[in-house]
mmCIF file of C-alpha atoms in Angstrom:
data_model
loop_
_atom_site.group_PDB
_atom_site.id
_atom_site.type_symbol
_atom_site.label_atom_id
_atom_site.label_comp_id
_atom_site.label_asym_id
_atom_site.label_seq_id
_atom_site.Cartn_x
_atom_site.Cartn_y
_atom_site.Cartn_z
ATOM 1 C CA MET A 1 49.021 120.562 51.520
ATOM 2 C CA THR A 2 46.316 118.851 53.937
ATOM 3 C CA ALA A 3 47.450 116.371 56.333
ATOM 4 C CA PRO A 4 46.711 113.096 56.401
ATOM 5 C CA MET A 5 43.705 111.913 58.785
ATOM 6 C CA THR A 6 46.200 109.273 60.084
ATOM 7 C CA SER A 7 49.358 108.189 59.454
ATOM 8 C CA ARG A 8 48.239 104.566 59.272
ATOM 9 C CA THR A 9 47.865 103.087 56.445
ATOM 10 C CA LEU A 10 44.740 101.230 55.884
ATOM 11 C CA ALA A 11 44.826 97.296 55.434
ATOM 12 C CA PRO A 12 41.579 95.694 56.627
ATOM 13 C CA SER A 13 40.593 92.119 56.116
ATOM 14 C CA MET A 14 38.509 91.614 52.905
ATOM 15 C CA THR A 15 35.959 90.181 55.043
ATOM 16 C CA THR A 16 35.432 93.413 56.784
ATOM 17 C CA THR A 17 35.730 95.775 53.749
ATOM 18 C CA LEU A 18 33.373 93.488 52.049
ATOM 19 C CA GLU A 19 30.623 93.752 55.277
ATOM 20 C CA VAL A 20 31.130 97.543 55.369
ATOM 21 C CA LEU A 21 30.957 97.606 51.101
ATOM 22 C CA ALA A 22 27.752 95.349 52.024
ATOM 23 C CA ALA A 23 25.951 97.870 54.537
ATOM 24 C CA GLU A 24 26.385 100.608 52.496
ATOM 25 C CA ILE A 25 24.634 98.906 49.772
ATOM 26 C CA GLU A 26 21.914 97.773 52.075
ATOM 27 C CA LEU A 27 21.333 101.744 53.080
ATOM 28 C CA ALA A 28 21.497 102.849 49.594
ATOM 29 C CA GLY A 29 18.620 100.443 48.982
ATOM 30 C CA ALA A 30 17.499 101.654 52.070
ATOM 31 C CA ARG A 31 17.445 105.154 50.504
ATOM 32 C CA CYS A 32 15.501 104.043 47.447
ATOM 33 C CA ILE A 33 12.602 102.299 49.364
ATOM 34 C CA LEU A 34 12.192 105.875 50.941
ATOM 35 C CA LEU A 35 12.367 107.739 47.954
ATOM 36 C CA ASP A 36 9.872 104.412 46.483
ATOM 37 C CA ARG A 37 7.829 105.582 49.058
ATOM 38 C CA ILE A 38 7.828 109.120 48.673
ATOM 39 C CA ILE A 39 6.982 108.933 44.376
ATOM 40 C CA GLY A 40 4.155 106.879 45.466
ATOM 41 C CA GLU A 41 2.795 109.399 48.002
ATOM 42 C CA ALA A 42 3.464 112.327 45.261
ATOM 43 C CA MET A 43 1.474 110.240 42.436
ATOM 44 C CA GLY A 44 -1.318 109.501 44.357
ATOM 45 C CA ARG A 45 -2.261 113.038 44.181
ATOM 46 C CA LEU A 46 -1.813 113.304 40.220
ATOM 47 C CA PRO A 47 -4.328 113.080 37.723
ATOM 48 C CA ASN A 48 -5.269 109.497 36.360
ATOM 49 C CA GLU A 49 -3.210 110.347 33.216
ATOM 50 C CA GLU A 50 -0.217 111.655 34.343
ATOM 51 C CA ARG A 51 0.081 109.185 37.077
ATOM 52 C CA ASP A 52 0.086 106.483 34.253
ATOM 53 C CA ARG A 53 2.753 108.542 32.496
ATOM 54 C CA LEU A 54 4.775 107.959 35.662
ATOM 55 C CA VAL A 55 4.232 104.331 36.277
ATOM 56 C CA PRO A 56 7.145 102.667 34.111
ATOM 57 C CA SER A 57 9.428 105.377 36.158
ATOM 58 C CA LEU A 58 8.398 103.897 39.572
ATOM 59 C CA HIS A 59 8.931 100.355 38.437
ATOM 60 C CA THR A 60 12.415 101.695 37.533
ATOM 61 C CA VAL A 61 12.777 102.495 41.405
ATOM 62 C CA ASP A 62 11.400 99.440 42.349
ATOM 63 C CA LEU A 63 14.009 97.515 40.278
ATOM 64 C CA LEU A 64 16.808 99.737 41.381
ATOM 65 C CA VAL A 65 15.619 98.658 44.964
ATOM 66 C CA GLN A 66 15.615 95.357 44.201
ATOM 67 C CA HIS A 67 18.957 95.522 42.522
ATOM 68 C CA LEU A 68 20.512 97.044 45.818
ATOM 69 C CA THR A 69 19.064 94.704 48.013
ATOM 70 C CA ASN A 70 20.682 91.723 45.799
ATOM 71 C CA LEU A 71 24.051 92.992 45.581
ATOM 72 C CA ALA A 72 24.185 93.585 49.404
ATOM 73 C CA ALA A 73 23.076 90.079 50.031
ATOM 74 C CA PHE A 74 26.014 89.133 47.220
ATOM 75 C CA ALA A 75 28.875 91.101 49.013
ATOM 76 C CA ARG A 76 27.429 89.763 52.899
ATOM 77 C CA SER A 77 27.304 86.432 51.431
ATOM 78 C CA LEU A 78 30.743 87.284 50.220
ATOM 79 C CA SER A 79 31.961 88.465 53.170
ATOM 80 C CA LEU A 80 30.935 85.381 55.030
ATOM 81 C CA ALA A 81 32.870 83.032 52.991
ATOM 82 C CA THR A 82 35.980 84.978 52.582
ATOM 83 C CA PRO A 83 39.137 83.858 55.075
ATOM 84 C CA ASP A 84 40.108 85.884 58.069
ATOM 85 C CA ASP A 85 43.325 86.509 57.224
ATOM 86 C CA VAL A 86 43.397 87.888 53.721
ATOM 87 C CA THR A 87 43.648 92.173 53.289
ATOM 88 C CA ALA A 88 42.180 94.298 51.300
ATOM 89 C CA PRO A 89 44.393 96.919 49.822
ATOM 90 C CA VAL A 90 41.425 99.804 50.155
ATOM 91 C CA GLU A 91 43.845 102.917 49.879
ATOM 92 C CA ALA A 92 43.315 103.925 46.269
ATOM 93 C CA ALA A 93 40.042 102.670 46.314
ATOM 94 C CA LEU A 94 38.631 104.698 48.928
ATOM 95 C CA SER A 95 40.557 107.989 47.010
ATOM 96 C CA GLU A 96 37.841 107.557 44.087
ATOM 97 C CA ILE A 97 34.779 107.826 46.516
ATOM 98 C CA THR A 98 33.890 111.741 46.049
ATOM 99 C CA LEU A 99 30.982 111.756 48.814
ATOM 100 C CA GLY A 100 33.271 112.720 52.035
ATOM 101 C CA ALA A 101 30.611 111.483 54.504
ATOM 102 C CA LEU A 102 30.427 108.026 52.717
ATOM 103 C CA VAL A 103 34.360 107.477 52.469
ATOM 104 C CA GLU A 104 34.489 108.643 56.381
ATOM 105 C CA ARG A 105 31.845 105.974 57.104
ATOM 106 C CA MET A 106 33.613 103.268 55.272
ATOM 107 C CA ALA A 107 36.897 104.399 56.340
ATOM 108 C CA GLN A 108 35.415 104.336 59.955
ATOM 109 C CA GLY A 109 34.168 100.667 59.377
ATOM 110 C CA MET A 110 37.225 99.684 57.819
ATOM 111 C CA GLY A 111 39.572 100.722 61.276
ATOM 112 C CA ARG A 112 40.461 104.164 60.964
ATOM 113 C CA ASP A 113 41.028 105.603 64.152
ATOM 114 C CA GLY A 114 39.541 109.062 64.879
ATOM 115 C CA SER A 115 37.502 109.750 61.789
ATOM 116 C CA PRO A 116 35.676 112.796 61.809
ATOM 117 C CA THR A 117 32.587 110.573 61.068
ATOM 118 C CA ALA A 118 32.537 109.880 65.167
ATOM 119 C CA GLY A 119 30.050 112.223 66.822
ATOM 120 C CA ALA A 120 28.576 113.343 63.167
ATOM 121 C CA ASP A 121 24.650 113.781 62.439
ATOM 122 C CA VAL A 122 23.218 111.118 60.194
ATOM 123 C CA GLU A 123 21.705 114.327 58.543
ATOM 124 C CA ASP A 124 25.288 115.172 56.858
ATOM 125 C CA ALA A 125 25.460 111.562 55.387
ATOM 126 C CA GLY A 126 25.481 111.675 51.675
ATOM 127 C CA ASP A 127 26.706 115.120 51.224
ATOM 128 C CA LEU A 128 28.908 115.574 47.976
ATOM 129 C CA ASP A 129 32.472 116.823 48.447
ATOM 130 C CA LEU A 130 33.350 118.664 45.636
ATOM 131 C CA PHE A 131 37.133 119.390 46.427
ATOM 132 C CA MET B 1 6.932 94.464 54.759
ATOM 133 C CA ARG B 2 4.712 96.250 56.041
ATOM 134 C CA PHE B 3 2.216 95.353 58.952
ATOM 135 C CA ASP B 4 -0.898 97.517 59.819
ATOM 136 C CA HIS B 5 -0.115 98.774 63.313
ATOM 137 C CA PRO B 6 0.021 101.758 65.194
ATOM 138 C CA PRO B 7 3.067 103.578 65.190
ATOM 139 C CA LEU B 8 5.076 102.016 67.831
ATOM 140 C CA GLU B 9 8.283 103.652 69.108
ATOM 141 C CA ILE B 10 11.608 101.703 68.368
ATOM 142 C CA LEU B 11 14.912 102.670 70.224
ATOM 143 C CA VAL B 12 17.689 102.052 67.781
ATOM 144 C CA VAL B 13 21.369 102.254 69.706
ATOM 145 C CA ASP B 14 24.086 101.983 67.196
ATOM 146 C CA HIS B 15 27.286 103.778 66.633
ATOM 147 C CA ASP B 16 27.534 102.933 63.521
ATOM 148 C CA LEU B 17 26.284 105.438 61.283
ATOM 149 C CA THR B 18 25.722 103.617 57.798
ATOM 150 C CA THR B 19 23.741 100.577 60.404
ATOM 151 C CA LEU B 20 21.743 103.571 62.358
ATOM 152 C CA GLU B 21 20.492 105.260 59.377
ATOM 153 C CA MET B 22 19.437 102.233 57.302
ATOM 154 C CA VAL B 23 17.655 100.693 60.210
ATOM 155 C CA GLN B 24 16.283 104.132 60.548
ATOM 156 C CA ILE B 25 14.836 104.317 57.024
ATOM 157 C CA ARG B 26 13.291 100.795 57.248
ATOM 158 C CA LEU B 27 11.245 100.986 60.615
ATOM 159 C CA ASP B 28 10.211 104.357 59.574
ATOM 160 C CA VAL B 29 9.094 103.074 55.917
ATOM 161 C CA ALA B 30 7.450 99.598 58.177
ATOM 162 C CA GLY B 31 5.684 102.187 59.880
ATOM 163 C CA TYR B 32 7.434 102.255 63.334
ATOM 164 C CA ARG B 33 8.439 105.571 64.851
ATOM 165 C CA PRO B 34 12.406 104.988 65.165
ATOM 166 C CA ILE B 35 14.415 107.156 67.889
ATOM 167 C CA ALA B 36 18.353 106.791 67.037
ATOM 168 C CA ALA B 37 20.893 107.007 69.655
ATOM 169 C CA ARG B 38 24.317 106.526 68.760
ATOM 170 C CA SER B 39 25.922 105.674 72.910
ATOM 171 C CA GLY B 40 24.491 104.108 75.512
ATOM 172 C CA ARG B 41 24.838 107.521 77.778
ATOM 173 C CA ALA B 42 22.420 109.127 74.780
ATOM 174 C CA ALA B 43 20.385 106.204 74.805
ATOM 175 C CA LEU B 44 19.736 106.804 78.560
ATOM 176 C CA GLU B 45 18.923 110.399 77.763
ATOM 177 C CA LEU B 46 16.537 109.325 75.160
ATOM 178 C CA LEU B 47 14.812 107.265 77.990
ATOM 179 C CA ALA B 48 14.264 109.831 80.200
ATOM 180 C CA THR B 49 11.279 111.294 78.111
ATOM 181 C CA CYS B 50 10.083 108.054 76.023
ATOM 182 C CA ARG B 51 8.997 104.654 76.298
ATOM 183 C CA PRO B 52 10.023 102.656 72.827
ATOM 184 C CA ALA B 53 8.043 99.183 72.644
ATOM 185 C CA ALA B 54 11.477 97.812 71.962
ATOM 186 C CA LEU B 55 15.101 98.379 71.700
ATOM 187 C CA ILE B 56 17.784 97.139 69.114
ATOM 188 C CA LEU B 57 20.972 97.760 70.469
ATOM 189 C CA GLU B 58 24.368 97.478 69.122
ATOM 190 C CA ARG B 59 26.416 95.080 71.441
ATOM 191 C CA ARG B 60 29.413 97.172 71.020
ATOM 192 C CA LEU B 61 29.294 100.431 71.622
ATOM 193 C CA PRO B 62 31.738 103.542 72.921
ATOM 194 C CA GLY B 63 31.728 104.052 76.166
ATOM 195 C CA MET B 64 29.284 102.229 77.705
ATOM 196 C CA CYS B 65 28.493 98.714 75.675
ATOM 197 C CA GLY B 66 25.662 97.570 74.986
ATOM 198 C CA LEU B 67 25.184 94.940 78.167
ATOM 199 C CA GLU B 68 26.198 97.520 80.179
ATOM 200 C CA LEU B 69 23.240 99.448 78.813
ATOM 201 C CA LEU B 70 20.905 96.708 79.338
ATOM 202 C CA ARG B 71 22.072 96.626 82.999
ATOM 203 C CA THR B 72 21.421 99.904 83.930
ATOM 204 C CA LEU B 73 17.699 99.862 82.776
ATOM 205 C CA ALA B 74 17.239 96.396 84.076
ATOM 206 C CA ALA B 75 17.648 98.061 87.657
ATOM 207 C CA SER B 76 14.590 100.272 86.851
ATOM 208 C CA PRO B 77 11.390 98.683 87.596
ATOM 209 C CA ASP B 78 9.824 100.735 84.348
ATOM 210 C CA TRP B 79 12.252 98.786 82.196
ATOM 211 C CA ARG B 80 10.221 95.890 80.369
ATOM 212 C CA ALA B 81 10.718 96.263 76.629
ATOM 213 C CA PRO B 82 12.047 93.497 74.504
ATOM 214 C CA VAL B 83 15.376 93.915 73.411
ATOM 215 C CA LEU B 84 17.308 92.518 69.902
ATOM 216 C CA LEU B 85 20.804 92.259 70.175
ATOM 217 C CA VAL B 86 22.712 92.927 66.922
ATOM 218 C CA GLY B 87 26.507 93.104 66.374
ATOM 219 C CA ARG B 88 29.106 91.237 64.761
ATOM 220 C CA LYS B 89 30.272 87.864 65.872
ATOM 221 C CA LEU B 90 28.164 87.876 69.031
ATOM 222 C CA ALA B 91 29.991 85.497 71.699
ATOM 223 C CA GLU B 92 27.532 83.169 73.162
ATOM 224 C CA GLU B 93 28.947 84.365 76.483
ATOM 225 C CA ASP B 94 27.222 88.038 75.115
ATOM 226 C CA VAL B 95 24.235 86.166 74.249
ATOM 227 C CA ARG B 96 23.772 84.354 77.818
ATOM 228 C CA SER B 97 23.999 87.532 79.708
ATOM 229 C CA GLY B 98 21.691 89.443 77.429
ATOM 230 C CA MET B 99 19.086 86.898 77.694
ATOM 231 C CA GLN B 100 19.050 87.710 81.492
ATOM 232 C CA LEU B 101 18.451 91.196 80.915
ATOM 233 C CA GLY B 102 16.098 91.272 78.249
ATOM 234 C CA VAL B 103 17.529 90.330 75.416
ATOM 235 C CA ARG B 104 14.773 88.440 73.134
ATOM 236 C CA ASP B 105 16.834 87.595 70.022
ATOM 237 C CA CYS B 106 20.152 88.231 68.631
ATOM 238 C CA LEU B 107 20.959 89.306 64.548
ATOM 239 C CA ALA B 108 24.712 89.039 63.254
ATOM 240 C CA LYS B 109 26.197 91.843 61.427
ATOM 241 C CA PRO B 110 25.852 92.500 58.608
ATOM 242 C CA PHE B 111 21.989 92.073 58.470
ATOM 243 C CA SER B 112 19.580 93.311 55.660
ATOM 244 C CA GLY B 113 16.763 95.621 56.341
ATOM 245 C CA ALA B 114 14.326 93.105 55.781
ATOM 246 C CA ALA B 115 16.113 90.776 58.214
ATOM 247 C CA VAL B 116 15.699 93.173 60.970
ATOM 248 C CA LEU B 117 12.320 93.874 60.392
ATOM 249 C CA GLU B 118 11.487 90.157 60.430
ATOM 250 C CA ARG B 119 13.129 89.980 63.854
ATOM 251 C CA LEU B 120 11.591 93.205 65.167
ATOM 252 C CA ASN B 121 7.775 91.943 63.751
ATOM 253 C CA ARG B 122 8.452 88.609 65.490
ATOM 254 C CA LEU B 123 10.112 89.749 68.996
ATOM 255 C CA LEU B 124 6.853 92.268 69.274
ATOM 256 C CA THR B 125 4.305 89.650 68.168
ATOM 257 C CA ARG B 126 5.912 87.476 71.209
ATOM 258 C CA SER B 127 6.172 90.628 73.307
ATOM 259 C CA THR B 128 3.422 92.764 72.994
ATOM 260 C CA PRO B 129 -0.059 91.533 73.110
ATOM 261 C CA ALA B 130 -1.359 95.110 71.870
ATOM 262 C CA PHE B 131 0.627 94.488 68.488
ATOM 263 C CA ALA B 132 -0.232 90.853 68.088
ATOM 264 C CA ALA B 133 -3.786 91.711 68.405
ATOM 265 C CA ALA B 134 -3.142 94.685 65.593
ATOM 266 C CA ARG B 135 -1.408 92.707 63.376
ATOM 267 C CA PRO B 136 -3.575 91.465 60.300
ATOM 268 C CA ALA B 137 -3.038 87.511 59.139
ATOM 269 C CA VAL B 138 -1.638 88.967 56.116
ATOM 270 C CA TYR B 139 1.297 91.331 55.287
ATOM 271 C CA ILE B 140 1.457 93.745 52.761
ATOM 272 C CA ASN B 141 4.710 93.406 50.255
ATOM 273 C CA THR B 142 6.157 97.375 49.894
#
């Protein structure tokens, strides 16, 4: 049997929950911006006809960046408009997340003490937790 | 947004991994050279070997808080880098104290990557003549 990370049930405010969500979407957007740059650099080394073939895919990444930054803005704005005294039952929702590093970061952001994320390397972020 | 300037080192100090990585990526793509620390002590260790052009500093840090770090830095005659103070619900008192310790601008969390870049560019333009000279009149969207 796996020991729980803490005996305390997480019940952060909806404001905090939305802030954490906004920050994660913003990070996903930043990673897409990085991906966009890498693809752009790689395409610069391709022959013209190959490059032309891939341009629509690059536009999809651009669109994804805008999609994520807009969703992050929405979550940020909603967090500012939400009363502090409304709590969010996040435990079940967090259990849906299969990325180990992501769930740890979010739980820590929502107030879980002693999260193993503390002291972890940035490079660990996004590791897929299969079990 | 991307400015055509030589790669300046920017020290980012934040305990929150999500913010730290997001800001690092945005700075890197914008042409800066980000250096990251997750605590005031770690930042001080890094500052023994590097001289960043600016500091993006979270007010709340484990152990040594952001303002304590600034007090330590302010005691050094070599320290002149402008500071962008970030944090959730920054108190007016913190901002006032920070202003006396090198804080030139503040940004409340949660913030966007675009917002932090805009504030940093503005702060560097005001504080670093070389940056202002290198900055083109027109910027390129990325």
